[in-house]
Amino acid sequence: MRAARAAGIKVVIVTGRMFVSIRPYLFQIGIDDPVVCYQGAVVAEPGSGRLLRHEPIPVELAKETIRAVEADGFHVNCYVGDQLYVARVTPEARTYADFQDLELHEVGDLAAWLDKPPTKVVAVGDPEALDGLEERLKAHFDGRLYISKSLPFFLEFASPQVTKASGMAFLAEHLGFSQERTVAFGDGENDVELLDWAGYGVAVANAHERVLAIADFVCPPVDEEGVAQVIEAFLDSRP
């Protein structure tokens, strides 16, 4: 990525993660271009922390989401002001927080506590059980929410205006680069819209089947650093 930036190529990180959790990686890589995070709900400047875009879930819709997920017996994460809130600290909450090195805030009844629109809501649980929850809640909300898995054990809920593609479209207009000349890499179900939006979509070999189905090219898997191989090959091909 550093070599691509040195060659004059704009490098944008697009992730479902919180801004606070991805920011240290941006500093480590040396990327100062805005980052698309929270599935596209937030576009932020790494250095200043300024939010260029924020599309949260309306409060009442978020409360309905939390109650629906909890009624099915799943743990719920709620994200407000780039902080992580939970009803109580469960093993699922601790695993998620440790995975992303996050601080947990325990508030009791989440739906009753919530008085500000959250950036996103996440259900955490067994992958197969979450598949069933995803199917049920997509039918229940009928387009009123964006619902997708980021990883097999995380089912994410965001404003219906939110996808990684909408975040990139906003940033393309803000920075002045074209959709047609954008190459996107992805592996998770939440990358489908991004690869579909980009002029050229690359899936890693271990990607979700929906991502593989729409990709223009499939690169080697993550354990073979397939994304780096593609970037290096492109840089080597330049005169």
Coordinates of C-alpha atoms in Angstrom, one line a residue:
M1 CA 0.0 0.0 0.0
R2 CA 2.9 2.4 0.7
A3 CA 4.4 1.6 -2.7
A4 CA 1.0 2.2 -4.4
R5 CA 0.7 5.6 -2.6
A6 CA 4.3 6.5 -3.6
A7 CA 3.4 5.8 -7.2
G8 CA 0.5 8.3 -7.0
I9 CA -2.3 5.8 -6.5
K10 CA -5.0 6.8 -4.0
V11 CA -5.5 4.0 -1.4
V12 CA -8.7 4.0 0.6
I13 CA -9.5 1.6 3.5
V14 CA -13.1 0.5 3.5
T15 CA -14.2 -1.5 6.5
G16 CA -17.1 -2.4 8.8
R17 CA -15.0 -1.6 11.8
M18 CA -15.3 1.4 14.1
F19 CA -13.3 4.5 13.3
V20 CA -11.5 4.2 16.7
S21 CA -10.5 0.6 16.0
I22 CA -9.1 1.2 12.5
R23 CA -7.4 4.5 13.1
P24 CA -4.1 3.0 14.6
Y25 CA -3.7 0.8 11.5
L26 CA -4.0 3.9 9.3
F27 CA -1.3 5.6 11.2
Q28 CA 0.9 2.5 11.0
I29 CA 0.5 2.3 7.2
G30 CA 0.9 6.0 6.8
I31 CA -2.5 6.6 5.1
D32 CA -3.9 10.1 5.6
D33 CA -6.7 9.9 3.0
P34 CA -10.2 9.6 4.5
V35 CA -11.3 6.1 5.7
V36 CA -14.7 4.5 5.0
C37 CA -15.8 2.7 8.2
Y38 CA -18.9 1.3 9.9
Q39 CA -19.9 -0.3 6.6
G40 CA -20.0 3.1 4.9
A41 CA -22.0 4.9 7.6
V42 CA -19.0 7.0 8.5
V43 CA -16.3 8.6 6.3
A44 CA -13.6 10.3 8.5
E45 CA -10.3 12.0 8.3
P46 CA -7.6 9.9 10.1
G47 CA -5.6 12.8 11.3
S48 CA -8.2 15.3 12.5
G49 CA -10.9 12.8 13.3
R50 CA -13.4 15.0 11.5
L51 CA -16.5 13.1 10.2
L52 CA -17.2 13.9 6.6
R53 CA -20.2 11.6 6.5
H54 CA -22.3 10.1 9.2
E55 CA -25.5 8.1 8.4
P56 CA -26.8 6.7 11.8
I57 CA -29.9 4.6 12.4
P58 CA -32.9 6.6 13.6
V59 CA -33.4 6.0 17.4
E60 CA -36.8 4.3 17.2
L61 CA -35.7 2.1 14.4
A62 CA -32.6 1.2 16.3
K63 CA -34.7 0.4 19.4
E64 CA -36.9 -1.9 17.3
T65 CA -33.7 -3.6 15.9
I66 CA -32.3 -4.2 19.4
R67 CA -35.5 -5.7 20.7
A68 CA -35.9 -7.9 17.7
V69 CA -32.3 -9.3 18.0
E70 CA -32.6 -9.8 21.8
A71 CA -36.0 -11.5 21.4
D72 CA -34.2 -14.1 19.3
G73 CA -31.7 -14.6 22.1
F74 CA -28.6 -13.0 20.6
H75 CA -26.1 -10.7 22.1
V76 CA -26.3 -7.1 20.8
N77 CA -23.6 -4.5 20.4
C78 CA -24.7 -0.9 20.0
Y79 CA -22.3 1.9 18.6
V80 CA -22.9 5.5 19.6
G81 CA -20.3 8.3 19.3
D82 CA -17.6 5.8 18.2
Q83 CA -18.0 3.9 21.5
L84 CA -19.3 0.3 22.1
Y85 CA -22.3 -0.2 24.4
V86 CA -23.8 -3.5 25.6
A87 CA -26.6 -4.4 28.0
R88 CA -24.2 -6.5 30.0
V89 CA -20.7 -7.9 29.5
T90 CA -21.2 -11.4 28.1
P91 CA -18.6 -13.8 26.7
E92 CA -19.8 -12.7 23.2
A93 CA -19.2 -9.1 24.1
R94 CA -15.8 -9.8 25.6
T95 CA -14.7 -11.8 22.6
Y96 CA -15.8 -9.0 20.2
A97 CA -14.1 -6.3 22.3
D98 CA -10.9 -8.2 22.7
F99 CA -10.9 -9.0 18.9
Q100 CA -10.8 -5.3 18.1
D101 CA -9.1 -4.1 21.3
L102 CA -12.2 -2.0 22.4
E103 CA -13.5 -0.7 25.7
L104 CA -16.9 -2.0 26.7
H105 CA -19.6 0.2 28.3
E106 CA -22.3 -1.8 30.2
V107 CA -25.6 0.1 30.4
G108 CA -28.3 -2.4 31.3
D109 CA -31.5 -2.3 29.1
L110 CA -30.0 -1.1 25.7
A111 CA -33.3 -0.2 24.1
A112 CA -34.4 1.8 27.2
W113 CA -31.0 3.5 27.5
L114 CA -30.6 4.5 23.9
D115 CA -31.5 8.2 23.3
K116 CA -29.2 9.0 20.4
P117 CA -29.1 7.5 16.9
P118 CA -26.5 4.7 16.8
T119 CA -24.1 4.4 13.9
K120 CA -24.8 0.6 13.8
V121 CA -26.1 -2.4 15.7
V122 CA -24.4 -5.8 15.6
A123 CA -25.7 -9.2 16.6
V124 CA -23.0 -11.7 17.8
G125 CA -23.5 -15.4 17.7
D126 CA -23.2 -18.8 16.0
P127 CA -22.8 -18.4 12.2
E128 CA -25.6 -20.8 11.3
A129 CA -27.9 -19.3 13.9
L130 CA -27.2 -15.9 12.6
D131 CA -28.0 -17.0 9.0
G132 CA -31.5 -17.7 10.2
L133 CA -31.7 -14.4 12.1
E134 CA -30.6 -12.6 9.0
E135 CA -33.3 -14.2 6.9
R136 CA -36.0 -13.5 9.4
L137 CA -35.0 -9.9 10.1
K138 CA -34.5 -9.0 6.4
A139 CA -38.1 -10.1 5.9
H140 CA -39.3 -8.2 9.0
F141 CA -37.6 -4.9 8.2
D142 CA -38.2 -5.2 4.5
G143 CA -35.6 -2.7 3.3
R144 CA -35.9 -0.3 6.3
L145 CA -32.3 -1.4 7.4
Y146 CA -29.1 -2.5 5.7
I147 CA -28.5 -6.0 7.0
S148 CA -25.3 -8.0 6.2
K149 CA -22.6 -10.2 7.8
S150 CA -19.1 -8.7 8.1
L151 CA -17.7 -12.0 9.5
P152 CA -19.6 -15.3 9.9
F153 CA -20.4 -14.6 13.6
F154 CA -21.2 -10.8 13.2
L155 CA -24.6 -9.8 11.7
E156 CA -24.6 -6.0 11.2
F157 CA -27.5 -3.5 11.0
A158 CA -27.2 0.0 9.6
S159 CA -29.3 2.8 8.0
P160 CA -30.8 1.7 4.7
Q161 CA -28.7 4.4 3.0
V162 CA -25.5 2.7 4.2
T163 CA -23.3 0.2 2.3
K164 CA -19.6 0.3 1.6
A165 CA -20.5 1.3 -1.9
S166 CA -22.4 4.4 -0.7
G167 CA -19.4 5.4 1.5
M168 CA -17.1 5.1 -1.5
A169 CA -19.5 7.0 -3.8
F170 CA -19.5 9.8 -1.3
L171 CA -15.7 9.8 -1.0
A172 CA -15.3 9.6 -4.8
E173 CA -17.3 12.8 -5.2
H174 CA -15.5 14.4 -2.2
L175 CA -12.0 13.7 -3.4
G176 CA -12.7 13.7 -7.2
F177 CA -11.9 10.2 -8.3
S178 CA -14.0 8.1 -10.7
Q179 CA -16.0 5.0 -10.1
E180 CA -14.8 3.5 -13.4
R181 CA -11.1 3.8 -12.4
T182 CA -11.5 2.3 -8.9
V183 CA -10.3 -1.2 -8.1
A184 CA -12.0 -2.7 -5.0
F185 CA -10.8 -5.8 -3.0
G186 CA -13.1 -7.8 -0.7
D187 CA -13.9 -11.1 0.9
G188 CA -17.0 -10.7 3.2
E189 CA -20.7 -10.6 2.4
N190 CA -20.6 -6.9 3.3
D191 CA -18.2 -6.3 0.3
V192 CA -20.7 -7.3 -2.3
E193 CA -22.0 -3.8 -3.0
L194 CA -18.5 -2.3 -3.0
L195 CA -17.2 -4.7 -5.6
D196 CA -20.3 -4.2 -7.7
W197 CA -19.9 -0.4 -7.5
A198 CA -16.2 -0.4 -8.5
G199 CA -15.0 -0.3 -12.0
Y200 CA -13.0 -3.5 -11.3
G201 CA -13.7 -5.9 -8.4
V202 CA -11.2 -8.4 -7.0
A203 CA -12.2 -11.2 -4.6
V204 CA -9.7 -13.2 -2.5
A205 CA -10.0 -16.9 -3.1
N206 CA -11.4 -17.5 0.4
A207 CA -14.2 -14.9 -0.1
H208 CA -17.9 -15.3 0.5
E209 CA -19.6 -17.0 -2.4
R210 CA -21.6 -13.9 -3.2
V211 CA -18.4 -11.9 -3.5
L212 CA -16.8 -14.6 -5.7
A213 CA -19.8 -14.6 -8.0
I214 CA -19.6 -10.9 -8.9
A215 CA -15.8 -10.4 -8.9
D216 CA -14.0 -9.6 -12.2
F217 CA -10.9 -11.4 -10.8
V218 CA -10.1 -13.8 -8.0
C219 CA -6.7 -13.4 -6.4
P220 CA -4.9 -15.8 -4.0
P221 CA -6.3 -16.3 -0.5
V222 CA -5.5 -14.1 2.5
D223 CA -2.8 -16.5 3.8
E224 CA -0.9 -16.0 0.6
E225 CA -1.3 -12.2 0.7
G226 CA -3.3 -12.2 -2.5
V227 CA -4.2 -8.5 -2.3
A228 CA -0.5 -7.5 -2.0
Q229 CA 0.3 -9.8 -4.9
V230 CA -2.2 -7.9 -7.1
I231 CA -1.0 -4.5 -6.1
E232 CA 2.6 -5.5 -6.7
A233 CA 1.8 -7.0 -10.1
F234 CA 0.1 -3.8 -11.1
L235 CA 3.0 -1.7 -10.0
D236 CA 5.5 -3.9 -11.8
S237 CA 3.4 -3.6 -15.0
R238 CA 3.6 0.2 -15.1
P239 CA 6.2 1.7 -17.5

